[in-house]
Coordinates of N, CA and C in Angstrom, one line a residue:
M179 N -49.1 -36.1 11.4 CA -49.8 -35.6 10.2 C -51.0 -34.7 10.6
I180 N -51.0 -33.4 10.1 CA -52.0 -32.5 10.5 C -53.2 -32.7 9.5
S181 N -54.4 -32.8 10.1 CA -55.6 -33.1 9.4 C -56.0 -31.8 8.6
T182 N -56.9 -31.9 7.7 CA -57.4 -30.8 6.9 C -58.1 -29.8 7.8
A183 N -58.9 -30.3 8.8 CA -59.6 -29.5 9.7 C -58.7 -28.7 10.6
E184 N -57.7 -29.4 11.1 CA -56.7 -28.7 11.9 C -55.9 -27.6 11.2
M185 N -55.5 -27.9 9.9 CA -54.8 -26.9 9.2 C -55.7 -25.7 8.9
A186 N -57.0 -25.9 8.6 CA -57.9 -24.8 8.4 C -57.9 -23.9 9.7
M187 N -58.0 -24.5 10.8 CA -58.0 -23.8 12.1 C -56.7 -23.1 12.3
R188 N -55.6 -23.7 12.0 CA -54.3 -23.1 12.1 C -54.2 -21.8 11.2
E189 N -54.7 -21.9 10.0 CA -54.6 -20.8 9.0 C -55.5 -19.7 9.5
D190 N -56.6 -19.9 10.1 CA -57.5 -18.9 10.6 C -56.8 -18.2 11.8
L191 N -56.2 -19.0 12.7 CA -55.6 -18.5 13.9 C -54.3 -17.7 13.5
A192 N -53.5 -18.1 12.6 CA -52.4 -17.3 12.1 C -52.8 -16.0 11.5
A193 N -53.9 -16.1 10.8 CA -54.5 -14.8 10.2 C -54.9 -13.9 11.3
A194 N -55.5 -14.4 12.4 CA -55.9 -13.5 13.5 C -54.7 -12.9 14.1
Y195 N -53.7 -13.6 14.4 CA -52.5 -13.0 15.0 C -51.9 -11.9 14.1
R196 N -51.8 -12.1 12.8 CA -51.3 -11.1 11.9 C -52.2 -9.9 11.8
L197 N -53.5 -10.1 11.9 CA -54.5 -9.0 11.9 C -54.4 -8.2 13.1
I198 N -54.2 -8.8 14.3 CA -54.1 -8.1 15.5 C -52.8 -7.2 15.4
A199 N -51.8 -7.7 14.8 CA -50.6 -6.8 14.6 C -50.8 -5.7 13.6
R200 N -51.5 -6.1 12.5 CA -51.7 -5.1 11.5 C -52.6 -3.9 12.0
F201 N -53.5 -4.2 12.9 CA -54.4 -3.1 13.4 C -53.8 -2.5 14.7
G202 N -52.6 -2.8 15.0 CA -51.9 -2.2 16.1 C -52.4 -2.6 17.5
M203 N -52.9 -3.8 17.6 CA -53.5 -4.3 18.9 C -52.5 -5.3 19.6
D204 N -51.3 -5.4 19.0 CA -50.4 -6.4 19.7 C -49.6 -5.7 20.7
D205 N -48.8 -6.4 21.5 CA -48.0 -5.9 22.6 C -46.6 -6.6 22.6
I206 N -45.8 -6.4 21.5 CA -44.6 -7.0 21.3 C -44.8 -8.5 21.2
I207 N -44.3 -9.3 22.2 CA -44.5 -10.8 22.2 C -45.6 -11.2 23.2
H208 N -46.2 -10.2 23.9 CA -47.2 -10.5 24.9 C -48.6 -10.6 24.4
T209 N -49.5 -11.0 25.3 CA -50.9 -11.3 25.0 C -51.0 -12.5 24.1
H210 N -52.2 -13.0 23.9 CA -52.4 -14.3 23.3 C -53.7 -14.5 22.6
I211 N -53.8 -15.4 21.6 CA -55.0 -15.8 21.0 C -55.0 -17.4 21.0
S212 N -56.0 -18.0 21.4 CA -56.0 -19.5 21.4 C -57.3 -20.0 20.7
A213 N -57.2 -21.2 20.2 CA -58.3 -21.8 19.4 C -58.4 -23.3 19.8
R214 N -59.6 -23.8 19.9 CA -59.8 -25.2 20.2 C -59.8 -26.0 18.9
L215 N -59.0 -27.1 19.0 CA -58.9 -27.9 17.8 C -60.2 -28.6 17.5
P216 N -60.7 -28.6 16.2 CA -62.0 -29.0 15.9 C -62.2 -30.5 16.2
E217 N -61.2 -31.3 16.0 CA -61.4 -32.8 16.1 C -60.8 -33.3 17.5
E218 N -60.2 -32.4 18.2 CA -59.7 -32.7 19.5 C -60.0 -31.6 20.5
P219 N -61.2 -31.4 20.9 CA -61.6 -30.2 21.7 C -60.9 -30.1 23.0
E220 N -60.2 -31.1 23.5 CA -59.5 -31.0 24.7 C -58.1 -30.3 24.5
L221 N -57.8 -30.1 23.2 CA -56.5 -29.5 22.9 C -56.7 -28.1 22.3
L222 N -55.7 -27.2 22.5 CA -55.7 -25.8 22.1 C -54.5 -25.5 21.2
L223 N -54.7 -24.6 20.3 CA -53.6 -24.0 19.6 C -53.3 -22.6 20.2
I224 N -52.0 -22.3 20.4 CA -51.6 -21.0 20.9 C -50.2 -20.6 20.4
N225 N -49.9 -19.4 20.5 CA -48.6 -18.9 20.0 C -47.4 -19.4 20.9
R226 N -46.3 -19.5 20.3 CA -45.0 -19.7 21.0 C -44.6 -18.4 21.7
Y227 N -44.2 -18.4 22.9 CA -43.8 -17.2 23.6 C -42.5 -16.8 23.0
G228 N -42.4 -15.6 22.5 CA -41.2 -15.1 21.9 C -41.4 -14.7 20.4
D229 N -42.5 -15.2 19.8 CA -42.8 -14.8 18.4 C -43.6 -13.5 18.4
L230 N -43.2 -12.6 17.5 CA -44.0 -11.4 17.2 C -45.3 -11.9 16.5
F231 N -46.4 -11.2 16.8 CA -47.7 -11.6 16.2 C -47.6 -11.7 14.6
R232 N -46.8 -10.8 14.0 CA -46.7 -10.8 12.6 C -45.9 -11.9 12.1
E233 N -45.2 -12.6 13.0 CA -44.3 -13.7 12.6 C -45.1 -15.1 12.6
V234 N -46.2 -15.1 13.3 CA -47.0 -16.4 13.5 C -47.4 -17.0 12.2
T235 N -47.1 -18.2 12.0 CA -47.6 -19.0 10.8 C -48.5 -20.2 11.3
P236 N -49.2 -20.8 10.4 CA -50.0 -22.0 10.7 C -49.1 -23.0 11.4
E237 N -47.9 -23.2 10.9 CA -47.0 -24.3 11.4 C -46.4 -24.0 12.7
S238 N -46.3 -22.7 13.0 CA -45.5 -22.3 14.3 C -46.4 -22.4 15.5
L239 N -47.7 -22.6 15.4 CA -48.5 -22.6 16.5 C -48.3 -23.9 17.3
A240 N -48.4 -23.8 18.7 CA -48.1 -24.9 19.6 C -49.5 -25.5 20.0
V241 N -49.5 -26.8 20.3 CA -50.6 -27.5 20.8 C -50.5 -27.8 22.2
I242 N -51.4 -27.3 23.1 CA -51.4 -27.6 24.5 C -52.7 -28.2 25.0
D243 N -52.7 -28.8 26.1 CA -53.9 -29.3 26.7 C -54.5 -28.3 27.7
H244 N -55.6 -28.6 28.4 CA -56.2 -27.6 29.3 C -55.4 -27.4 30.6
H245 N -54.3 -28.1 30.7 CA -53.4 -27.9 31.8 C -52.1 -27.2 31.4
G246 N -52.1 -26.8 30.1 CA -50.9 -26.1 29.6 C -49.8 -26.9 29.2
Q247 N -49.9 -28.2 29.1 CA -48.9 -29.1 28.7 C -48.8 -29.2 27.2
Q248 N -47.6 -29.0 26.6 CA -47.5 -29.1 25.2 C -47.6 -30.6 24.7
M249 N -48.5 -30.9 23.8 CA -48.8 -32.2 23.5 C -48.1 -32.9 22.4
R250 N -47.6 -32.1 21.4 CA -46.9 -32.6 20.3 C -46.1 -31.5 19.6
G251 N -45.2 -32.0 18.7 CA -44.4 -31.0 18.0 C -43.2 -30.6 18.8
Q252 N -42.4 -29.8 18.2 CA -41.2 -29.3 18.9 C -41.5 -28.5 20.1
Q253 N -40.9 -28.8 21.3 CA -41.3 -28.1 22.5 C -40.8 -26.6 22.4
A254 N -41.7 -25.7 22.8 CA -41.5 -24.3 22.7 C -42.0 -23.6 24.0
P255 N -41.4 -22.5 24.4 CA -41.9 -21.7 25.6 C -43.3 -21.2 25.3
I256 N -44.2 -21.4 26.3 CA -45.6 -20.9 26.3 C -45.8 -20.0 27.5
N257 N -46.3 -18.8 27.2 CA -46.5 -17.8 28.3 C -47.4 -18.3 29.4
T258 N -46.9 -18.2 30.6 CA -47.7 -18.8 31.7 C -49.0 -18.1 31.9
A259 N -49.1 -16.8 31.8 CA -50.3 -16.0 31.9 C -51.3 -16.4 30.8
G260 N -50.8 -16.7 29.6 CA -51.6 -17.2 28.5 C -52.3 -18.5 28.9
I261 N -51.5 -19.4 29.5 CA -52.0 -20.7 29.9 C -53.1 -20.5 30.9
V262 N -52.8 -19.7 32.0 CA -53.8 -19.5 33.0 C -55.1 -19.0 32.5
I263 N -55.1 -17.9 31.7 CA -56.3 -17.3 31.2 C -57.0 -18.1 30.2
H264 N -56.3 -18.6 29.2 CA -57.0 -19.2 28.1 C -57.5 -20.6 28.4
T265 N -56.7 -21.4 29.1 CA -57.2 -22.8 29.4 C -58.4 -22.7 30.3
A266 N -58.5 -21.7 31.2 CA -59.6 -21.6 32.1 C -60.9 -21.3 31.3
V267 N -60.8 -20.3 30.3 CA -62.0 -20.0 29.6 C -62.4 -21.1 28.7
H268 N -61.5 -21.8 28.0 CA -61.9 -22.9 27.1 C -62.5 -24.0 27.9
A269 N -62.0 -24.3 29.1 CA -62.5 -25.4 29.9 C -63.9 -25.1 30.4
A270 N -64.1 -23.8 30.7 CA -65.4 -23.4 31.3 C -66.5 -23.2 30.3
R271 N -66.1 -22.9 29.0 CA -67.0 -22.5 28.0 C -66.9 -23.4 26.8
P272 N -67.8 -24.4 26.7 CA -67.7 -25.3 25.5 C -67.9 -24.5 24.2
D273 N -68.6 -23.4 24.2 CA -68.8 -22.6 23.0 C -67.5 -21.7 22.6
A274 N -66.5 -21.7 23.5 CA -65.4 -20.9 23.3 C -64.4 -21.6 22.3
V275 N -64.7 -21.4 21.0 CA -63.7 -21.9 20.0 C -62.5 -21.1 20.0
C276 N -62.6 -19.8 20.2 CA -61.4 -18.9 20.2 C -61.5 -17.9 21.3
V277 N -60.4 -17.6 21.9 CA -60.3 -16.6 23.0 C -59.2 -15.7 22.7
M278 N -59.5 -14.4 22.7 CA -58.5 -13.3 22.4 C -58.3 -12.4 23.6
H279 N -57.0 -12.0 23.8 CA -56.7 -11.1 24.9 C -55.7 -10.1 24.4
T280 N -56.0 -8.8 24.7 CA -55.1 -7.7 24.3 C -54.8 -6.8 25.4
H281 N -53.7 -6.0 25.2 CA -53.3 -5.0 26.2 C -53.2 -3.6 25.5
T282 N -54.1 -3.2 24.7 CA -54.0 -2.0 24.0 C -54.1 -0.8 24.9
A283 N -53.6 0.4 24.5 CA -53.7 1.6 25.3 C -55.1 2.0 25.6
A284 N -56.0 1.9 24.5 CA -57.4 2.3 24.7 C -58.1 1.3 25.6
G285 N -57.8 0.0 25.4 CA -58.5 -1.0 26.2 C -58.1 -1.0 27.7
V286 N -56.8 -0.8 27.9 CA -56.3 -0.7 29.3 C -56.9 0.6 29.9
A287 N -56.9 1.7 29.2 CA -57.4 2.9 29.7 C -58.9 2.8 30.2
V288 N -59.7 2.2 29.3 CA -61.1 2.0 29.7 C -61.2 1.0 30.9
S289 N -60.3 0.0 30.9 CA -60.4 -0.9 32.1 C -60.1 -0.2 33.4
C290 N -59.5 1.0 33.3 CA -59.1 1.7 34.5 C -60.2 2.7 34.9
L291 N -61.2 2.9 34.1 CA -62.3 3.8 34.4 C -63.3 3.1 35.2
E292 N -63.8 3.8 36.2 CA -64.8 3.2 37.2 C -66.1 2.8 36.4
E293 N -66.5 3.6 35.4 CA -67.7 3.2 34.7 C -67.5 2.1 33.6
G294 N -66.3 1.8 33.3 CA -66.0 0.8 32.3 C -66.5 1.2 31.0
L295 N -67.0 0.3 30.1 CA -67.4 0.6 28.8 C -68.8 1.2 28.8
L296 N -69.0 2.4 28.2 CA -70.3 3.1 28.2 C -71.0 2.8 26.9
P297 N -72.4 2.7 27.0 CA -73.2 2.5 25.8 C -73.3 3.8 25.0
L298 N -72.2 4.2 24.4 CA -72.2 5.5 23.8 C -72.7 5.6 22.3
N299 N -72.5 4.5 21.6 CA -72.7 4.5 20.2 C -73.0 3.2 19.6
Q300 N -73.2 3.1 18.3 CA -73.5 1.9 17.6 C -72.5 0.8 17.9
T301 N -71.2 1.1 17.8 CA -70.2 0.1 18.0 C -70.2 -0.5 19.4
S302 N -70.3 0.4 20.4 CA -70.3 -0.1 21.8 C -71.5 -0.9 22.1
L303 N -72.6 -0.7 21.4 CA -73.9 -1.4 21.7 C -73.8 -2.8 21.2
L304 N -72.8 -3.2 20.4 CA -72.6 -4.6 20.1 C -72.4 -5.4 21.4
F305 N -71.9 -4.7 22.5 CA -71.6 -5.4 23.7 C -72.6 -5.1 24.8
Y306 N -73.7 -4.5 24.5 CA -74.7 -4.1 25.5 C -75.2 -5.4 26.2
G307 N -75.0 -5.4 27.5 CA -75.4 -6.6 28.3 C -74.5 -7.8 28.1
Q308 N -73.4 -7.6 27.4 CA -72.5 -8.8 27.1 C -71.1 -8.6 27.5
V309 N -70.8 -7.8 28.5 CA -69.5 -7.6 29.0 C -69.4 -7.9 30.5
G310 N -68.4 -8.8 30.8 CA -68.1 -9.0 32.2 C -66.9 -8.2 32.7
Y311 N -66.7 -8.1 34.0 CA -65.6 -7.4 34.6 C -64.9 -8.2 35.6
H312 N -63.6 -8.3 35.5 CA -62.8 -9.1 36.4 C -61.7 -8.2 37.1
E313 N -61.7 -8.2 38.4 CA -60.8 -7.3 39.2 C -59.4 -7.7 39.0
F314 N -58.5 -6.8 39.0 CA -57.1 -7.0 38.8 C -56.5 -7.7 40.1
E315 N -55.8 -8.8 39.9 CA -55.2 -9.6 41.0 C -53.7 -9.6 40.8
G316 N -53.1 -8.8 40.0 CA -51.7 -9.0 39.6 C -51.5 -9.8 38.3
I317 N -50.3 -10.0 37.9 CA -50.1 -10.8 36.6 C -50.7 -12.1 36.8
A318 N -51.4 -12.6 35.8 CA -52.2 -13.8 35.8 C -51.4 -15.0 35.8
L319 N -50.7 -15.3 36.9 CA -49.8 -16.5 37.0 C -50.3 -17.5 37.9
D320 N -51.3 -17.2 38.7 CA -51.8 -18.1 39.7 C -53.0 -18.9 39.2
P321 N -53.0 -20.2 39.2 CA -54.1 -21.0 38.8 C -55.3 -20.7 39.7
G322 N -55.1 -20.3 40.9 CA -56.2 -20.0 41.8 C -57.1 -18.9 41.3
E323 N -56.6 -18.1 40.4 CA -57.4 -17.0 39.8 C -58.4 -17.5 38.8
Q324 N -58.2 -18.7 38.2 CA -59.0 -19.1 37.1 C -60.5 -19.2 37.5
E325 N -60.8 -19.7 38.6 CA -62.2 -19.9 39.0 C -62.9 -18.5 39.1
R326 N -62.3 -17.5 39.6 CA -62.9 -16.2 39.7 C -63.0 -15.5 38.3
L327 N -62.0 -15.8 37.4 CA -62.0 -15.2 36.1 C -63.2 -15.7 35.3
V328 N -63.4 -17.0 35.3 CA -64.5 -17.6 34.5 C -65.8 -17.3 35.1
A329 N -65.9 -17.1 36.4 CA -67.2 -16.7 37.1 C -67.5 -15.2 36.6
D330 N -66.5 -14.4 36.5 CA -66.8 -13.0 36.1 C -67.1 -12.9 34.6
L331 N -66.5 -13.8 33.8 CA -66.9 -13.8 32.4 C -68.3 -14.3 32.2
G332 N -68.7 -15.3 32.9 CA -70.0 -15.9 32.8 C -70.3 -16.4 31.4
T333 N -71.5 -16.0 30.9 CA -71.8 -16.4 29.5 C -71.6 -15.2 28.5
N334 N -70.9 -14.2 29.0 CA -70.7 -13.0 28.1 C -69.7 -13.3 27.0
R335 N -69.8 -12.5 25.9 CA -69.0 -12.6 24.8 C -67.7 -11.8 24.9
A336 N -67.6 -10.9 25.9 CA -66.4 -10.1 26.2 C -66.2 -9.9 27.6
M337 N -65.0 -9.5 28.0 CA -64.7 -9.2 29.4 C -63.6 -8.1 29.4
I338 N -63.8 -7.2 30.3 CA -62.8 -6.2 30.6 C -62.1 -6.6 31.9
L339 N -60.8 -6.8 31.7 CA -59.9 -7.2 32.8 C -59.5 -5.9 33.5
R340 N -60.0 -5.5 34.6 CA -59.7 -4.3 35.3 C -58.2 -4.0 35.4
N341 N -57.8 -2.8 35.0 CA -56.4 -2.4 35.1 C -55.4 -3.3 34.3
H342 N -56.0 -3.9 33.3 CA -55.2 -5.0 32.6 C -55.5 -5.0 31.1
G343 N -56.7 -5.2 30.6 CA -56.9 -5.2 29.2 C -58.3 -5.8 28.8
L344 N -58.4 -6.3 27.6 CA -59.6 -6.8 27.0 C -59.5 -8.3 26.7
L345 N -60.7 -8.9 26.7 CA -60.8 -10.4 26.3 C -62.1 -10.6 25.6
T346 N -62.1 -11.4 24.5 CA -63.3 -11.7 23.8 C -63.3 -13.2 23.6
V347 N -64.5 -13.8 23.4 CA -64.8 -15.2 23.3 C -65.6 -15.4 22.0
G348 N -65.2 -16.2 21.1 CA -65.9 -16.4 19.9 C -66.3 -17.8 19.6
R349 N -67.4 -18.1 18.9 CA -67.8 -19.4 18.4 C -66.9 -19.8 17.2
S350 N -66.2 -18.8 16.7 CA -65.2 -19.1 15.6 C -64.1 -18.0 15.8
I351 N -63.0 -18.2 15.1 CA -61.9 -17.3 15.2 C -62.3 -15.9 14.6
G352 N -63.1 -16.0 13.5 CA -63.6 -14.8 12.9 C -64.5 -14.0 13.8
E353 N -65.3 -14.6 14.6 CA -66.2 -13.9 15.5 C -65.4 -13.3 16.6
A354 N -64.4 -14.1 17.2 CA -63.6 -13.5 18.3 C -62.8 -12.3 17.8
F355 N -62.3 -12.4 16.6 CA -61.6 -11.2 16.1 C -62.5 -10.0 15.9
S356 N -63.7 -10.2 15.3 CA -64.6 -9.1 15.1 C -65.0 -8.5 16.4
L357 N -65.2 -9.3 17.4 CA -65.6 -8.7 18.7 C -64.4 -7.9 19.3
M358 N -63.2 -8.4 19.1 CA -62.1 -7.7 19.7 C -61.8 -6.4 18.9
Y359 N -61.9 -6.4 17.6 CA -61.8 -5.2 16.8 C -62.8 -4.2 17.2
N360 N -64.0 -4.6 17.3 CA -65.1 -3.6 17.7 C -65.0 -3.2 19.1
L361 N -64.6 -4.0 20.0 CA -64.4 -3.6 21.4 C -63.3 -2.6 21.5
E362 N -62.2 -2.8 20.8 CA -61.1 -1.8 20.7 C -61.6 -0.5 20.2
Q363 N -62.4 -0.6 19.1 CA -62.9 0.7 18.5 C -63.8 1.4 19.5
A364 N -64.6 0.6 20.2 CA -65.5 1.2 21.2 C -64.8 1.9 22.3
C365 N -63.7 1.3 22.7 CA -62.8 2.0 23.7 C -62.2 3.2 23.2
R366 N -61.7 3.2 22.0 CA -61.1 4.4 21.4 C -62.1 5.5 21.2
I367 N -63.3 5.2 20.8 CA -64.3 6.2 20.6 C -64.7 6.8 22.0
Q368 N -64.8 6.0 23.0 CA -65.2 6.5 24.3 C -64.1 7.4 24.8
L369 N -62.9 7.1 24.7 CA -61.8 8.0 25.2 C -61.8 9.3 24.4
S370 N -62.1 9.2 23.1 CA -62.1 10.4 22.3 C -63.3 11.3 22.8
A371 N -64.5 10.7 23.0 CA -65.6 11.5 23.4 C -65.4 12.1 24.8
L372 N -64.9 11.3 25.7 CA -64.7 11.8 27.1 C -63.6 12.9 27.1
G373 N -62.6 12.7 26.2 CA -61.5 13.7 26.1 C -62.0 15.0 25.5
S374 N -63.1 15.1 24.9 CA -63.6 16.4 24.3 C -64.0 17.4 25.4
G375 N -64.3 16.8 26.6 CA -64.7 17.7 27.7 C -66.2 18.2 27.5
R376 N -66.9 17.7 26.5 CA -68.3 18.1 26.3 C -69.2 17.2 27.0
P377 N -70.5 17.6 27.3 CA -71.5 16.7 27.9 C -71.7 15.5 27.0
I378 N -71.9 14.3 27.6 CA -72.1 13.1 26.9 C -73.6 12.8 26.7
H379 N -74.0 12.4 25.5 CA -75.4 12.0 25.2 C -75.4 10.5 25.1
L380 N -76.2 9.8 25.9 CA -76.4 8.3 25.8 C -77.7 8.0 25.1
P381 N -77.7 6.9 24.3 CA -79.0 6.4 23.7 C -79.9 5.9 24.9
S382 N -81.2 5.9 24.6 CA -82.1 5.3 25.6 C -81.9 3.8 25.8
K383 N -82.4 3.3 27.0 CA -82.2 1.9 27.2 C -82.9 1.1 26.2
E384 N -84.1 1.5 25.7 CA -84.8 0.8 24.7 C -84.0 0.7 23.4
V385 N -83.4 1.8 23.0 CA -82.6 1.8 21.8 C -81.4 0.9 21.9
C386 N -80.8 0.9 23.1 CA -79.6 0.1 23.4 C -80.0 -1.4 23.2
E387 N -81.1 -1.8 23.8 CA -81.5 -3.2 23.7 C -81.9 -3.6 22.3
R388 N -82.5 -2.7 21.6 CA -82.9 -3.0 20.2 C -81.7 -3.2 19.3
T389 N -80.7 -2.3 19.5 CA -79.5 -2.4 18.7 C -78.7 -3.7 19.0
A390 N -78.7 -4.1 20.3 CA -78.0 -5.3 20.6 C -78.7 -6.5 19.9
R391 N -80.0 -6.5 19.9 CA -80.8 -7.6 19.2 C -80.5 -7.6 17.7
Q392 N -80.4 -6.4 17.1 CA -80.1 -6.3 15.7 C -78.7 -6.9 15.4
Y393 N -77.7 -6.6 16.2 CA -76.4 -7.2 16.0 C -76.5 -8.7 16.1
E394 N -77.2 -9.2 17.1 CA -77.3 -10.7 17.3 C -77.9 -11.4 16.1
A395 N -78.9 -10.7 15.5 CA -79.6 -11.4 14.3 C -78.7 -11.4 13.1
D396 N -77.8 -10.5 12.9 CA -76.9 -10.4 11.7 C -77.6 -10.8 10.4
P397 N -78.7 -10.0 10.0 CA -79.5 -10.4 8.9 C -78.8 -10.4 7.6
D398 N -77.7 -9.7 7.4 CA -77.0 -9.7 6.1 C -75.8 -10.7 6.1
G399 N -75.6 -11.5 7.1 CA -74.5 -12.4 7.1 C -73.2 -11.7 7.1
A400 N -73.1 -10.5 7.8 CA -71.9 -9.7 7.7 C -70.7 -10.4 8.3
A401 N -70.9 -11.3 9.3 CA -69.8 -11.9 10.1 C -69.0 -12.7 9.1
E402 N -69.6 -13.5 8.3 CA -68.8 -14.4 7.4 C -68.1 -13.6 6.3
L403 N -68.8 -12.6 5.8 CA -68.2 -11.7 4.7 C -67.1 -11.0 5.3
E404 N -67.2 -10.5 6.5 CA -66.1 -9.7 7.1 C -64.9 -10.6 7.3
W405 N -65.0 -11.9 7.8 CA -63.9 -12.7 8.0 C -63.2 -13.1 6.7
L406 N -63.9 -13.3 5.6 CA -63.3 -13.6 4.3 C -62.5 -12.4 3.9
A407 N -63.0 -11.2 4.1 CA -62.3 -10.0 3.7 C -61.0 -9.9 4.5
L408 N -61.1 -10.2 5.8 CA -60.0 -10.0 6.7 C -58.9 -11.1 6.4
R409 N -59.3 -12.3 6.0 CA -58.4 -13.3 5.5 C -57.6 -12.8 4.3
R410 N -58.2 -12.1 3.4 CA -57.5 -11.6 2.3 C -56.5 -10.5 2.7
L411 N -56.9 -9.7 3.6 CA -56.1 -8.7 4.2 C -54.8 -9.3 4.8
A412 N -55.0 -10.4 5.5 CA -53.9 -11.0 6.2 C -53.0 -11.8 5.2
G413 N -53.4 -11.9 4.0 CA -52.6 -12.7 3.0 C -52.7 -14.1 3.1
M414 N -53.8 -14.7 3.7 CA -54.0 -16.1 3.9 C -54.8 -16.7 2.8
P415 N -54.5 -17.9 2.3 CA -55.3 -18.5 1.3 C -56.8 -18.8 1.7
I416 N -57.7 -18.6 0.8 CA -59.1 -18.9 1.1 C -59.6 -20.0 0.1
E417 N -60.0 -21.1 0.6 CA -60.4 -22.2 -0.2 C -61.6 -21.8 -1.0
G418 N -61.5 -22.1 -2.4 CA -62.6 -21.8 -3.3 C -62.7 -20.4 -3.7
H419 N -61.6 -19.5 -3.4 CA -61.6 -18.1 -3.8 C -60.3 -17.8 -4.5

């Protein structure tokens, strides 16, 4: 029997998968989003390997432990790289309710640039001082990589996996999605600006730090309003609305 709290988490996570697809950030059946179960924090929800992101439903999500073992429900294939990356982050970060990972063209392109993500604009400044970098070690199939991955992430809200892609960590599914959407936008803007061939103008360090503090304060409660709007876009029910 699925509890009310678990079903709410499943609905949010299914919405996130559908939104990643809707905004063109999916990679056929690859990449992953995971969420910690609210009443069983040692267990995670993750997609079945083989489902398109637009096909994910609250009921189709698999339950795994921090070792990648499927704990209940019909057994389904789970991507090994997803297990290696996501279980490591959830185990190391108690605040990591949701972990998102993508392989978008813009994200991978920026991951290949020596300078990484530049503090070019308002969107990228959401991540000022909050991005880790992890060197590429090949496809993430080796559990031995987990220790280095979480060390490189540290306490940051996002990480750029060199020559690989993007990762965000949220205290909720809505926060993790917002971070991923904005990180993707920041990468697209950066590539567009660099591609213009014109000199680049960067904000001052003081303005960068001030903008990052403003984002952290969220005085208008934008995060909650944004996720409610995104749930409607994903076609998911919203209790009380």
